[in-house]
Every structure is written in C-alpha cells, then in structure tokens.
Amino acid sequence: MGKLKRSIVVTSGKGGVGKTTITANVGTALALLNYQVVLVDADVGLRNLDLILGLENRIVFDLSDVIENRCRSYKQALIKDKRVGNLFLLPAPQTKQKEDIPLDKFKELIEEIKQEFDFVIIDCPAGIEHGFKMSAKAAEEAIVVTTPDLSSIRDADRVIANLEAMGKNSTKLIINRMKKHMVKKSQMLSIEDILETLNIELLGIIPDDEYITISTNNGEPVVLNKTKPLYKYFNNIANRLVDPSIPIENPFNEGNIFQKFASLVGLKKTKY
Amino acid sequence: MILKQEKGKIIIKIDKIEENEIRNKLQEYINKGLKEIVENNQVILDLGDLGLNESEFKSILKIFNSFSLPIDIIRNTNPITKMISINYGIPVDAPSVINTQNKLIPQTTVNNDKNSSIGSDSKLGNKIVENTLNQDILIYRRNIRSGSLLESEKTILVVGNVNSGAEVRSARNIIVLGKLMGTAHAGYPNNNSSIIFTLKLKNPIIKIANMVAEFDENEIKKQLQSKEISNILFYQDNNSIRMEIIKEQKE
C-alpha cells in the first residue's frame, strides 16, 4: 500500500493550550490505526514531547544532529515507541536556540521523512516567530489548537491569518479543554462563538479531563488506555484526519444549533 | 531581489521591502539590458508571502514605473496584498496556475483616465491599470483576522467580520457588512467628515480623524432597551463622535 505522505503542523500561537499533548495523543491514535507516524518536536530549547510520550531516556541524536549531519540519516535519530510499533519521535535539541535551525534545511528534512511515512506531525513552539515559521512552512497542512478563552482565540486568529498569508487555506481547528458544566450555564464561550470568530473547519473537540495530567506525568498517552473517556475524542480526531466525512465526537450533544454552525463553516452534513 | 528567466517570462522575486535596494538592483539589471528582454516577455513580480499594505505596494509600483518597467502579474499568497493588487488592476495568480494554464490569466485593459487615484501622483506604465469598477472603493470579501491591518486611501467595504485585534484604516469611510470587533479608523489622518457603518459590533474601537470614541455597549443596550444593537453609523459632529442606529424605513 502506498504511503499517505502527509505533513501536518500543530500550532496555536498561545502557549499552554495543549499542542504537545494533542500531538502526542493524535499521533499515537493514528499509529494505533496502523499508520506509520513520525512526531517531530520543533520546540527547540524547550522540548517536551519526549516526556509526554515517555521516551525521554532514549534520546541519542536529535533534530540538530540530523540537520548538522552528525548522524548518518534522520532514521538514526528516530526513536521507536515500544508500546506502539509504528510510532516514531524525532526529538528537539535541548541545548540549542530556535534560530539555530535554518528554515530551508528543516523543510527539506520534513519532505525527506514524509516520503517514507503516512503522517509527519510537527509539534510547533508557541509564538509566531522563527520556530512557528519554520514549522508552518515545512508542513503542507495545519491544525490550530485553541481553548475557549478569549486570549487563546485571538492568538489562534492571528496564527490562522499568518497561515493564510503563507497560502495555507485548509487549516483545521481543535477546541481543547471544553468544560461541560460551564458551557451549559453559558459561563464559557460556546463552540458556535469560537467558530464564528475563527471561521475555519472544525476537526474535533476535546473536553476537560483531569486524567490528562496523570497521563502526561506518567509519560503514557491517554489513547493507550481505551477505558478512559478521552480515548474516543482523540481517536475521533485521528479518524477524521483520514476521512473528514466521519462525524465529530461531540461531548455536548448540542443537536441542531451545532449542525447549523457546522454548515456555516463548510462542513458536510453529518449527524452529531 | 532575484531575477529569473523562464519560457516567455521574466520573474522578479522580492523578499524584502527595501526601496533603495530594489531601486539599485533594478538599475543594475537595466544596465545589463533588462529592458530589451522585457519587451517580448511577460513580467511577473513574485512577492512570496510578503504582506504589503497599500502605501508599500504603491511605492513598489512607483519604483517600477520610474524605470518604465511594466508588471503583468503579481504572485503573492497574502490575502490583503492580493486584494490591493487586484484593486490596482494587476492580476494575481498562484504560481501553479501560471505554470500550467497560461490562458487563465486575465487580460488588462488600458486606462488613460487622469483621475484614477494612483494616476495623479505617478505616471504608471500603460500596462498597470486601475480597475475602474473599484476606483473609489476598496472591497475586501472575507474576515479580517487578528493582527492584520487593512489600510487604504479609498473607502473600505468589508464584506465579513473585523475580528478582535484586527485594524481597518481608511482616509475616507469604512463600511462593515458583518461584525466589527476590532479597530476601525476612518478619515485617517484628519478628514473629520468620514463615517463608519457596521451591521453589528462587539467591543470595537472607533476612531474618526483625530478622535477616539469610548463605547459602552451595555449602557447603549440599556438606553435602547434591546438585547442587540445593529445597523450602526458613527460620524463626527461638534468635536465629538456621534452614534446613530439606522432604522428600517417603512414606506
């Protein structure tokens, strides 16, 4: 079977909204669906993806070793996840600055890796400076993560504008940390409010769950534990990346209102 | 600045807006005989993903004009720059379209109208033409996102929302057929007869000429005894910014 050869950047503008956790979990979920996946940590100097995946003790070579030719090929630097066979991590260097990685070399590397895998998912650093430009220019597709906070939404808006300026017009949105009880009491921005402002296609919604903290600290992505409630949301996102006609797993069952806004942002008619 | 020649095309790629550098480089190329090549070729100005505002765009056009160099097509991925380019009558195309389907490129027409708004201060080559339909009004048909600045000497019509953190600045009027959540500055810098109109708004910043309006949405809603305010007109009168709700007129 041919490889899908897709490169996706996960970005947000604002820090702490869950880019790394989403990269780790969606990547693992895709690997569990039998796709060949490489996760690239582009957060040079502040790497975290290795911790969340529980691979921090196995790093020998990193991104800068590959780019500066200190190892034979990128394959030598890839760390294979022992729990999920076809999941690999390319870790970021911890002792470097973001500006040390040249834009074009990083793009070439991603193009090279892409040829042999189904998905290359790049965990983008916060901000809209060098690290963002490097990650965004290297990837063909983009996923923007936001939480239902005004500051996070405004930053996401800015990031989408920057992505559009780079000619990326099919950016998808993940809304993270929705709190069910607060949405019901209208104490929090609703999904419709967020979609009205950002006006891009919704890929998935992830509700707030305390278990994510435990999972992160243990270095074990939530999706490895099918009994946990968050499993189905990450799994849904992974499935929808491959087949957008699969309906969104909606934790709030907003029924018709939701459908209305889905059609507003150009989603196909799907059942929620 | 890089110059490339492909089949029937001259591609001039600019990656920095440094007027002097562009001018010097162009002079250099012209000394080497650029003009003779240009005559039988299509000139493509490749601006990559540079986000240019109207004045930057005009200054680049001016430089090319001062050397009597025509620009046939502009390549750019930035939506605001694209829109400005189209408003100045220069077709925009994605590189892939140009490479594969030459027939798709719209033909420009010659416009000798002296009143065209860029004609007054610069005599542009006859290939650079103002789109007569949009002469006094600049139409932007999408949402303006946070961090983007849309600036023009013309009246700006936004068909879409102006998001929080975005800014629209016009020397004349601003009309938003959508929701105004960012900053709108009409009559910049000192035309106090300018107006701003919007269908809906949410915590906007309103500026007309040299004045800024404070806007208390809740207070207005209370006064109007309604949950929503729509069809709002802002104008300057007696050194203050006034607001008026435009009501539907019944015949």
Short mmCIF file of C-alpha atoms in Angstrom, two decimals:
data_model
loop_
_atom_site.label_atom_id
_atom_site.label_comp_id
_atom_site.label_asym_id
_atom_site.label_seq_id
_atom_site.Cartn_x
_atom_site.Cartn_y
_atom_site.Cartn_z
CA MET A 1 0.00 0.00 0.00
CA GLY A 2 1.27 3.48 -0.84
CA LYS A 3 2.17 5.87 1.91
CA LEU A 4 -0.13 8.82 2.59
CA LYS A 5 2.89 11.19 2.83
CA ARG A 6 1.09 13.89 4.78
CA SER A 7 2.85 16.58 6.81
CA ILE A 8 0.83 18.43 9.43
CA VAL A 9 1.85 21.19 11.83
CA VAL A 10 0.05 21.52 15.18
CA THR A 11 0.12 25.14 16.26
CA SER A 12 -1.77 27.67 18.41
CA GLY A 13 0.04 30.95 18.93
CA LYS A 14 -0.62 30.96 22.65
CA GLY A 15 1.35 28.63 24.90
CA GLY A 16 -0.14 26.04 27.23
CA VAL A 17 -3.27 25.23 25.24
CA GLY A 18 -2.30 21.62 24.67
CA LYS A 19 -0.36 21.44 21.38
CA THR A 20 2.14 18.90 22.65
CA THR A 21 -0.47 16.72 24.38
CA ILE A 22 -2.63 16.74 21.26
CA THR A 23 0.35 15.96 19.00
CA ALA A 24 1.29 13.00 21.23
CA ASN A 25 -2.23 11.60 21.52
CA VAL A 26 -3.42 12.14 17.95
CA GLY A 27 -0.09 10.74 16.71
CA THR A 28 -0.43 7.66 18.92
CA ALA A 29 -4.06 7.22 17.86
CA LEU A 30 -3.02 7.31 14.18
CA ALA A 31 -0.30 4.75 14.88
CA LEU A 32 -2.88 2.53 16.60
CA LEU A 33 -4.92 2.75 13.39
CA ASN A 34 -1.88 1.16 11.70
CA TYR A 35 -0.49 4.26 10.03
CA GLN A 36 3.26 4.91 10.02
CA VAL A 37 3.69 8.10 12.08
CA VAL A 38 6.64 10.34 12.90
CA LEU A 39 6.23 13.04 15.53
CA VAL A 40 8.73 15.90 15.16
CA ASP A 41 9.35 18.12 18.15
CA ALA A 42 10.12 21.57 16.74
CA ASP A 43 10.19 23.27 20.13
CA VAL A 44 13.97 23.69 20.07
CA GLY A 45 15.34 24.51 23.51
CA LEU A 46 12.09 23.68 25.33
CA ARG A 47 11.38 20.13 24.29
CA ASN A 48 8.51 18.31 25.98
CA LEU A 49 7.09 15.82 23.52
CA ASP A 50 9.60 13.17 24.62
CA LEU A 51 8.34 13.46 28.22
CA ILE A 52 4.68 13.12 27.27
CA LEU A 53 5.47 10.05 25.18
CA GLY A 54 7.70 8.65 27.95
CA LEU A 55 10.72 8.44 25.63
CA GLU A 56 13.00 10.95 27.38
CA ASN A 57 15.61 8.39 28.45
CA ARG A 58 16.15 7.01 24.99
CA ILE A 59 17.30 10.14 23.15
CA VAL A 60 20.69 9.66 21.48
CA PHE A 61 20.51 12.00 18.49
CA ASP A 62 18.22 14.97 17.98
CA LEU A 63 16.99 17.35 15.28
CA SER A 64 20.17 19.46 15.20
CA ASP A 65 22.33 16.32 14.92
CA VAL A 66 20.35 15.41 11.81
CA ILE A 67 20.46 18.88 10.29
CA GLU A 68 24.16 19.36 11.01
CA ASN A 69 24.95 15.85 9.71
CA ARG A 70 26.23 14.41 12.97
CA CYS A 71 24.36 11.18 12.32
CA ARG A 72 24.12 9.07 9.18
CA SER A 73 20.49 9.86 8.36
CA TYR A 74 17.37 11.02 10.13
CA LYS A 75 16.48 7.36 10.66
CA GLN A 76 19.27 7.02 13.19
CA ALA A 77 17.74 9.80 15.29
CA LEU A 78 14.18 8.41 15.23
CA ILE A 79 13.10 6.80 18.50
CA LYS A 80 10.69 3.93 18.09
CA ASP A 81 7.86 3.68 20.61
CA LYS A 82 7.94 0.18 22.08
CA ARG A 83 4.25 0.16 23.02
CA VAL A 84 3.01 1.17 19.56
CA GLY A 85 5.12 -0.38 16.80
CA ASN A 86 4.77 2.24 14.07
CA LEU A 87 5.17 5.43 16.09
CA PHE A 88 8.45 7.35 15.96
CA LEU A 89 9.75 10.50 17.63
CA LEU A 90 12.33 12.93 16.27
CA PRO A 91 13.29 14.88 19.40
CA ALA A 92 14.25 18.56 19.54
CA PRO A 93 17.68 19.63 20.76
CA GLN A 94 17.58 20.99 24.28
CA THR A 95 20.89 22.87 24.15
CA LYS A 96 20.16 24.97 21.08
CA GLN A 97 18.23 28.13 20.18
CA LYS A 98 15.32 28.08 17.76
CA GLU A 99 17.22 30.30 15.30
CA ASP A 100 19.97 27.68 15.03
CA ILE A 101 17.78 25.55 12.75
CA PRO A 102 17.65 27.03 9.22
CA LEU A 103 14.16 27.24 7.68
CA ASP A 104 15.02 25.60 4.37
CA LYS A 105 17.00 22.73 5.88
CA PHE A 106 14.13 21.87 8.21
CA LYS A 107 11.71 21.92 5.30
CA GLU A 108 13.97 19.64 3.26
CA LEU A 109 14.18 17.23 6.18
CA ILE A 110 10.40 17.07 6.61
CA GLU A 111 10.00 16.49 2.85
CA GLU A 112 12.52 13.66 3.08
CA ILE A 113 10.87 11.98 6.09
CA LYS A 114 7.41 12.36 4.53
CA GLN A 115 8.27 10.11 1.61
CA GLU A 116 8.53 7.04 3.82
CA PHE A 117 5.66 7.60 6.25
CA ASP A 118 1.92 8.20 6.30
CA PHE A 119 1.99 11.12 8.74
CA VAL A 120 4.68 13.56 9.84
CA ILE A 121 3.23 15.63 12.67
CA ILE A 122 5.20 18.68 13.76
CA ASP A 123 4.75 19.99 17.29
CA CYS A 124 5.16 23.75 16.81
CA PRO A 125 6.50 26.05 19.57
CA ALA A 126 4.29 28.85 20.95
CA GLY A 127 4.61 32.29 19.38
CA ILE A 128 4.74 33.49 15.80
CA GLU A 129 8.49 33.89 15.46
CA HIS A 130 11.19 31.72 13.93
CA GLY A 131 10.02 28.42 15.44
CA PHE A 132 6.49 28.93 14.12
CA LYS A 133 7.62 30.00 10.65
CA MET A 134 9.98 27.03 10.46
CA SER A 135 7.28 24.52 11.41
CA ALA A 136 4.49 26.08 9.38
CA LYS A 137 6.49 26.46 6.18
CA ALA A 138 7.70 22.87 6.37
CA ALA A 139 4.23 21.34 6.66
CA GLU A 140 1.57 21.13 3.98
CA GLU A 141 -1.39 21.10 6.34
CA ALA A 142 -2.06 22.84 9.64
CA ILE A 143 -4.10 22.17 12.75
CA VAL A 144 -4.76 25.09 15.09
CA VAL A 145 -5.48 24.33 18.74
CA THR A 146 -7.47 26.72 20.90
CA THR A 147 -9.12 26.66 24.29
CA PRO A 148 -12.39 28.52 24.89
CA ASP A 149 -10.55 31.59 26.28
CA LEU A 150 -10.64 34.96 24.54
CA SER A 151 -6.86 35.30 24.64
CA SER A 152 -6.33 31.89 23.12
CA ILE A 153 -8.91 32.54 20.41
CA ARG A 154 -7.41 35.88 19.45
CA ASP A 155 -3.95 34.28 19.20
CA ALA A 156 -5.38 31.45 17.12
CA ASP A 157 -6.96 34.05 14.82
CA ARG A 158 -3.58 35.70 14.37
CA VAL A 159 -1.94 32.36 13.63
CA ILE A 160 -4.62 31.48 11.06
CA ALA A 161 -4.01 34.86 9.39
CA ASN A 162 -0.29 34.05 9.22
CA LEU A 163 -1.00 30.60 7.82
CA GLU A 164 -3.30 32.11 5.18
CA ALA A 165 -0.56 34.55 4.26
CA MET A 166 1.67 31.52 3.61
CA GLY A 167 -1.01 30.21 1.25
CA LYS A 168 -2.41 27.56 3.61
CA ASN A 169 -6.17 27.81 3.28
CA SER A 170 -7.41 24.48 4.65
CA THR A 171 -6.39 24.88 8.28
CA LYS A 172 -8.45 22.81 10.73
CA LEU A 173 -9.40 23.60 14.31
CA ILE A 174 -9.29 21.57 17.52
CA ILE A 175 -11.05 23.05 20.54
CA ASN A 176 -9.39 21.79 23.68
CA ARG A 177 -10.49 21.83 27.34
CA MET A 178 -14.21 22.46 26.92
CA LYS A 179 -15.89 22.38 30.32
CA LYS A 180 -19.30 20.80 30.11
CA HIS A 181 -20.92 22.34 33.18
CA MET A 182 -19.68 25.84 32.32
CA VAL A 183 -20.93 25.67 28.73
CA LYS A 184 -24.35 24.60 29.97
CA LYS A 185 -24.56 27.62 32.26
CA SER A 186 -23.22 29.88 29.44
CA GLN A 187 -20.26 30.83 31.61
CA MET A 188 -17.90 29.86 28.87
CA LEU A 189 -17.64 30.70 25.18
CA SER A 190 -19.57 28.15 23.19
CA ILE A 191 -18.36 26.25 20.17
CA GLU A 192 -20.53 28.44 17.95
CA ASP A 193 -18.91 31.60 19.33
CA ILE A 194 -15.46 30.23 18.62
CA LEU A 195 -16.34 29.08 15.12
CA GLU A 196 -17.97 32.40 14.32
CA THR A 197 -14.74 34.24 15.06
CA LEU A 198 -12.23 31.80 13.61
CA ASN A 199 -14.33 30.71 10.64
CA ILE A 200 -12.38 27.54 9.80
CA GLU A 201 -13.29 23.87 9.63
CA LEU A 202 -13.69 22.10 12.96
CA LEU A 203 -11.67 18.91 13.29
CA GLY A 204 -12.57 17.93 16.84
CA ILE A 205 -13.49 18.86 20.38
CA ILE A 206 -11.72 17.60 23.49
CA PRO A 207 -13.42 18.04 26.87
CA ASP A 208 -11.52 19.00 30.00
CA ASP A 209 -10.34 15.96 31.95
CA GLU A 210 -8.08 15.70 35.00
CA TYR A 211 -6.75 12.34 33.89
CA ILE A 212 -4.62 14.09 31.24
CA THR A 213 -2.32 15.41 33.99
CA ILE A 214 -1.73 11.89 35.32
CA SER A 215 -1.16 10.55 31.83
CA THR A 216 1.30 13.33 31.00
CA ASN A 217 3.26 12.82 34.19
CA ASN A 218 3.45 9.07 33.58
CA GLY A 219 4.63 9.53 30.01
CA GLU A 220 1.79 7.46 28.70
CA PRO A 221 -0.59 8.96 26.11
CA VAL A 222 -4.26 8.70 27.12
CA VAL A 223 -5.16 6.88 23.92
CA LEU A 224 -3.18 3.83 25.06
CA ASN A 225 -5.89 3.27 27.65
CA LYS A 226 -9.14 2.58 25.85
CA THR A 227 -11.20 2.62 29.03
CA LYS A 228 -10.53 6.33 29.66
CA PRO A 229 -13.18 8.78 28.42
CA LEU A 230 -10.73 10.91 26.44
CA TYR A 231 -9.76 7.97 24.22
CA LYS A 232 -12.75 8.35 21.93
CA TYR A 233 -12.17 12.04 21.29
CA PHE A 234 -8.55 11.63 20.22
CA ASN A 235 -9.47 8.55 18.24
CA ASN A 236 -12.24 10.51 16.53
CA ILE A 237 -9.76 13.25 15.53
CA ALA A 238 -7.33 10.66 14.13
CA ASN A 239 -10.13 9.05 12.13
CA ARG A 240 -11.40 12.39 10.85
CA LEU A 241 -7.90 13.32 9.65
CA VAL A 242 -8.10 10.37 7.28
CA ASP A 243 -11.80 10.59 6.47
CA PRO A 244 -13.41 14.04 7.07
CA SER A 245 -16.88 12.62 6.46
CA ILE A 246 -16.82 10.83 9.83
CA PRO A 247 -18.98 12.84 12.25
CA ILE A 248 -17.42 14.84 15.08
CA GLU A 249 -17.49 13.22 18.50
CA ASN A 250 -19.33 15.99 20.31
CA PRO A 251 -19.25 15.90 24.11
CA PHE A 252 -22.18 18.30 24.41
CA ASN A 253 -24.89 16.99 22.08
CA GLU A 254 -25.91 20.44 21.02
CA GLY A 255 -28.00 18.99 18.26
CA ASN A 256 -29.41 21.39 15.75
CA ILE A 257 -27.58 24.55 16.74
CA PHE A 258 -24.35 22.71 16.29
CA GLN A 259 -25.37 21.44 12.92
CA LYS A 260 -26.21 24.94 11.83
CA PHE A 261 -22.75 26.18 12.61
CA ALA A 262 -21.11 23.16 11.11
CA SER A 263 -22.75 24.03 7.82
CA LEU A 264 -21.68 27.63 8.35
CA VAL A 265 -18.01 26.66 8.37
CA GLY A 266 -18.43 24.43 5.38
CA LEU A 267 -18.64 21.02 6.99
CA LYS A 268 -20.56 18.35 5.20
CA LYS A 269 -23.95 17.41 6.56
CA THR A 270 -23.18 14.93 9.28
CA LYS A 271 -25.03 13.51 12.21
CA TYR A 272 -23.99 14.68 15.63
CA MET B 1 15.99 40.52 -5.13
CA ILE B 2 16.42 37.69 -7.61
CA LEU B 3 15.81 37.75 -11.37
CA LYS B 4 14.87 34.59 -13.23
CA GLN B 5 14.01 33.93 -16.85
CA GLU B 6 11.64 31.16 -17.86
CA LYS B 7 9.88 30.45 -21.14
CA GLY B 8 8.44 33.79 -22.16
CA LYS B 9 8.54 35.09 -18.59
CA ILE B 10 10.76 37.30 -16.52
CA ILE B 11 10.30 36.62 -12.83
CA ILE B 12 11.45 39.29 -10.41
CA LYS B 13 11.38 37.96 -6.87
CA ILE B 14 11.41 40.42 -4.00
CA ASP B 15 11.77 39.09 -0.46
CA LYS B 16 12.34 42.37 1.39
CA ILE B 17 10.69 45.77 1.04
CA GLU B 18 13.84 47.88 0.93
CA GLU B 19 13.08 50.64 -1.56
CA ASN B 20 16.69 51.68 -2.14
CA GLU B 21 17.87 48.14 -2.57
CA ILE B 22 15.11 47.38 -5.07
CA ARG B 23 15.87 50.56 -6.98
CA ASN B 24 19.62 49.88 -7.09
CA LYS B 25 19.15 46.28 -8.16
CA LEU B 26 16.70 47.22 -10.89
CA GLN B 27 19.13 49.85 -12.17
CA GLU B 28 21.83 47.19 -12.20
CA TYR B 29 19.67 44.81 -14.22
CA ILE B 30 18.61 47.56 -16.61
CA ASN B 31 22.25 48.44 -17.23
CA LYS B 32 22.75 44.81 -18.15
CA GLY B 33 19.95 45.05 -20.73
CA LEU B 34 16.80 44.02 -18.85
CA LYS B 35 14.55 46.28 -20.91
CA GLU B 36 15.26 44.55 -24.22
CA ILE B 37 14.33 41.19 -22.72
CA VAL B 38 11.20 42.59 -21.10
CA GLU B 39 9.68 43.67 -24.41
CA ASN B 40 8.94 40.16 -25.58
CA ASN B 41 8.26 38.61 -22.20
CA GLN B 42 5.66 38.61 -19.50
CA VAL B 43 6.90 40.33 -16.36
CA ILE B 44 5.96 38.57 -13.12
CA LEU B 45 6.61 40.24 -9.80
CA ASP B 46 6.95 37.48 -7.20
CA LEU B 47 6.32 38.83 -3.70
CA GLY B 48 6.28 35.41 -1.99
CA ASP B 49 4.33 35.71 1.23
CA LEU B 50 5.22 39.34 1.95
CA GLY B 51 2.33 41.25 3.46
CA LEU B 52 2.33 44.67 1.84
CA ASN B 53 -0.01 47.50 2.77
CA GLU B 54 -1.32 49.92 0.19
CA SER B 55 1.44 52.50 0.58
CA GLU B 56 4.20 49.90 0.39
CA PHE B 57 2.51 48.41 -2.65
CA LYS B 58 2.29 51.80 -4.31
CA SER B 59 5.89 52.62 -3.55
CA ILE B 60 6.99 49.42 -5.29
CA LEU B 61 4.78 50.23 -8.29
CA LYS B 62 6.34 53.70 -8.36
CA ILE B 63 9.84 52.28 -8.49
CA PHE B 64 8.94 50.03 -11.41
CA ASN B 65 7.20 52.92 -13.09
CA SER B 66 10.19 55.21 -12.69
CA PHE B 67 12.13 52.74 -14.80
CA SER B 68 9.10 52.37 -17.16
CA LEU B 69 9.03 48.67 -16.35
CA PRO B 70 5.58 47.11 -16.73
CA ILE B 71 4.27 44.46 -14.30
CA ASP B 72 1.94 41.92 -15.90
CA ILE B 73 1.22 39.65 -12.97
CA ILE B 74 1.83 39.62 -9.25
CA ARG B 75 2.49 36.45 -7.33
CA ASN B 76 1.68 36.62 -3.65
CA THR B 77 -0.03 34.44 -1.09
CA ASN B 78 -1.01 37.19 1.37
CA PRO B 79 -4.76 37.85 1.05
CA ILE B 80 -4.56 41.58 1.83
CA THR B 81 -1.74 42.24 -0.63
CA LYS B 82 -3.56 40.17 -3.27
CA MET B 83 -6.68 42.26 -2.82
CA ILE B 84 -4.75 45.54 -3.08
CA SER B 85 -3.07 44.27 -6.23
CA ILE B 86 -6.39 43.37 -7.83
CA ASN B 87 -7.73 46.78 -6.85
CA TYR B 88 -4.84 48.36 -8.71
CA GLY B 89 -5.71 46.35 -11.79
CA ILE B 90 -2.81 43.92 -11.70
CA PRO B 91 -3.87 40.28 -11.93
CA VAL B 92 -2.75 37.95 -9.18
CA ASP B 93 -2.11 34.30 -9.71
CA ALA B 94 -0.80 31.34 -7.80
CA PRO B 95 2.44 30.06 -9.34
CA SER B 96 0.92 26.70 -10.25
CA VAL B 97 -1.84 28.34 -12.29
CA ILE B 98 0.65 30.43 -14.24
CA ASN B 99 2.87 27.46 -14.93
CA THR B 100 0.19 25.22 -16.31
CA GLN B 101 -2.59 27.30 -17.77
CA ASN B 102 -1.48 30.49 -19.43
CA LYS B 103 -4.92 31.04 -20.87
CA LEU B 104 -6.44 31.68 -17.45
CA ILE B 105 -4.55 34.92 -16.98
CA PRO B 106 -6.97 37.84 -17.29
CA GLN B 107 -6.07 40.48 -19.85
CA THR B 108 -5.55 44.00 -18.62
CA THR B 109 -7.07 46.91 -20.45
CA VAL B 110 -5.52 50.28 -21.00
CA ASN B 111 -6.98 53.11 -18.97
CA ASN B 112 -5.95 56.67 -19.73
CA ASP B 113 -8.19 58.26 -17.13
CA LYS B 114 -6.17 61.03 -15.49
CA ASN B 115 -8.36 60.99 -12.42
CA SER B 116 -7.56 57.45 -11.47
CA SER B 117 -6.43 57.63 -7.89
CA ILE B 118 -2.90 56.42 -8.47
CA GLY B 119 -2.51 58.34 -11.69
CA SER B 120 -2.35 61.72 -10.02
CA ASP B 121 1.00 61.29 -8.33
CA SER B 122 2.58 58.71 -10.57
CA LYS B 123 2.51 58.12 -14.29
CA LEU B 124 2.30 54.39 -14.47
CA GLY B 125 3.25 52.31 -17.45
CA ASN B 126 0.25 51.63 -19.65
CA LYS B 127 0.11 48.01 -18.55
CA ILE B 128 -0.63 48.94 -14.93
CA VAL B 129 -4.26 49.87 -14.81
CA GLU B 130 -6.75 50.88 -12.19
CA ASN B 131 -9.83 48.70 -12.07
CA THR B 132 -12.49 51.26 -12.93
CA LEU B 133 -15.19 49.42 -11.03
CA ASN B 134 -13.37 49.76 -7.74
CA GLN B 135 -11.98 53.21 -8.25
CA ASP B 136 -13.17 54.89 -5.09
CA ILE B 137 -13.94 51.88 -3.01
CA LEU B 138 -11.80 49.01 -1.88
CA ILE B 139 -13.75 45.83 -1.36
CA TYR B 140 -12.46 43.10 0.92
CA ARG B 141 -14.57 39.98 0.81
CA ARG B 142 -13.50 37.90 3.82
CA ASN B 143 -12.93 38.17 7.55
CA ILE B 144 -10.03 40.33 8.69
CA ARG B 145 -8.13 38.36 11.29
CA SER B 146 -6.33 39.47 14.42
CA GLY B 147 -3.01 41.18 13.74
CA SER B 148 -3.93 42.20 10.18
CA LEU B 149 -4.06 45.85 9.14
CA LEU B 150 -6.10 46.82 6.10
CA GLU B 151 -5.22 50.36 5.08
CA SER B 152 -6.30 52.43 2.11
CA GLU B 153 -6.84 55.93 0.83
CA LYS B 154 -10.17 54.78 -0.54
CA THR B 155 -13.42 53.98 1.22
CA ILE B 156 -13.14 50.44 2.55
CA LEU B 157 -16.02 48.00 2.27
CA VAL B 158 -15.53 44.84 4.31
CA VAL B 159 -17.89 42.01 3.44
CA GLY B 160 -17.14 39.91 6.51
CA ASN B 161 -16.11 40.44 10.12
CA VAL B 162 -13.33 42.58 11.54
CA ASN B 163 -12.03 40.35 14.30
CA SER B 164 -10.73 41.44 17.67
CA GLY B 165 -7.13 42.61 17.27
CA ALA B 166 -7.55 43.49 13.58
CA GLU B 167 -7.50 47.06 12.27
CA VAL B 168 -9.08 48.81 9.30
CA ARG B 169 -7.78 52.27 8.43
CA SER B 170 -9.13 54.45 5.66
CA ALA B 171 -8.56 58.02 4.57
CA ARG B 172 -12.28 58.10 3.78
CA ASN B 173 -15.10 55.90 5.08
CA ILE B 174 -15.40 52.39 6.44
CA ILE B 175 -18.40 50.14 5.88
CA VAL B 176 -18.50 46.74 7.54
CA LEU B 177 -21.13 44.31 6.30
CA GLY B 178 -20.51 41.97 9.20
CA LYS B 179 -19.45 42.28 12.81
CA LEU B 180 -16.95 44.91 13.90
CA MET B 181 -14.92 43.61 16.83
CA GLY B 182 -11.53 45.23 16.18
CA THR B 183 -10.42 48.78 15.45
CA ALA B 184 -11.94 50.97 12.73
CA HIS B 185 -10.18 54.25 11.93
CA ALA B 186 -11.95 56.36 9.30
CA GLY B 187 -10.78 59.73 7.96
CA TYR B 188 -7.16 58.99 8.73
CA PRO B 189 -5.35 61.27 9.43
CA ASN B 190 -7.63 64.32 9.52
CA ASN B 191 -10.79 64.00 7.45
CA ASN B 192 -13.49 64.58 10.03
CA SER B 193 -16.35 64.23 7.57
CA SER B 194 -15.75 60.49 7.34
CA ILE B 195 -18.21 57.91 8.61
CA ILE B 196 -18.11 54.35 9.87
CA PHE B 197 -21.01 52.00 9.35
CA THR B 198 -21.35 48.46 10.62
CA LEU B 199 -24.13 45.91 10.72
CA LYS B 200 -23.12 44.53 14.12
CA LEU B 201 -20.44 45.18 16.66
CA LYS B 202 -18.82 43.85 19.78
CA ASN B 203 -16.36 45.89 21.87
CA PRO B 204 -14.96 47.81 18.91
CA ILE B 205 -12.56 50.75 18.98
CA ILE B 206 -13.94 53.61 16.88
CA LYS B 207 -11.67 56.35 15.57
CA ILE B 208 -12.62 59.15 13.20
CA ALA B 209 -9.90 61.59 12.05
CA ASN B 210 -8.08 62.51 15.26
CA MET B 211 -10.77 61.38 17.73
CA VAL B 212 -11.37 58.17 19.59
CA ALA B 213 -14.81 57.19 20.85
CA GLU B 214 -15.44 55.46 24.12
CA PHE B 215 -18.10 52.93 23.64
CA ASP B 216 -20.11 51.36 26.42
CA GLU B 217 -22.14 48.63 24.83
CA ASN B 218 -24.15 47.78 27.93
CA GLU B 219 -25.10 51.40 28.50
CA ILE B 220 -26.39 51.73 24.93
CA LYS B 221 -28.33 48.49 25.16
CA LYS B 222 -29.95 49.78 28.34
CA GLN B 223 -30.90 53.06 26.71
CA LEU B 224 -32.31 51.31 23.67
CA GLN B 225 -33.94 48.64 25.81
CA SER B 226 -32.81 45.94 23.42
CA LYS B 227 -30.51 42.95 23.62
CA GLU B 228 -28.83 43.58 20.35
CA ILE B 229 -27.73 46.67 18.51
CA SER B 230 -27.37 46.64 14.76
CA ASN B 231 -27.03 48.95 11.73
CA ILE B 232 -24.86 51.49 13.48
CA LEU B 233 -23.49 54.68 11.96
CA PHE B 234 -20.64 56.68 13.53
CA TYR B 235 -19.82 60.24 12.46
CA GLN B 236 -18.09 63.31 13.83
CA ASP B 237 -20.08 66.32 14.88
CA ASN B 238 -19.10 69.28 17.05
CA ASN B 239 -15.80 67.72 18.02
CA SER B 240 -17.28 64.51 19.28
CA ILE B 241 -18.10 61.16 17.75
CA ARG B 242 -21.83 60.52 17.45
CA MET B 243 -23.60 57.24 17.06
CA GLU B 244 -26.85 56.63 15.25
CA ILE B 245 -28.90 53.49 14.84
CA ILE B 246 -30.21 53.34 11.29
CA LYS B 247 -33.74 52.00 11.39
CA GLU B 248 -35.52 50.37 8.54
CA GLN B 249 -37.78 52.91 6.87
CA LYS B 250 -41.32 51.80 6.28
CA GLU B 251 -42.98 53.00 3.15
#
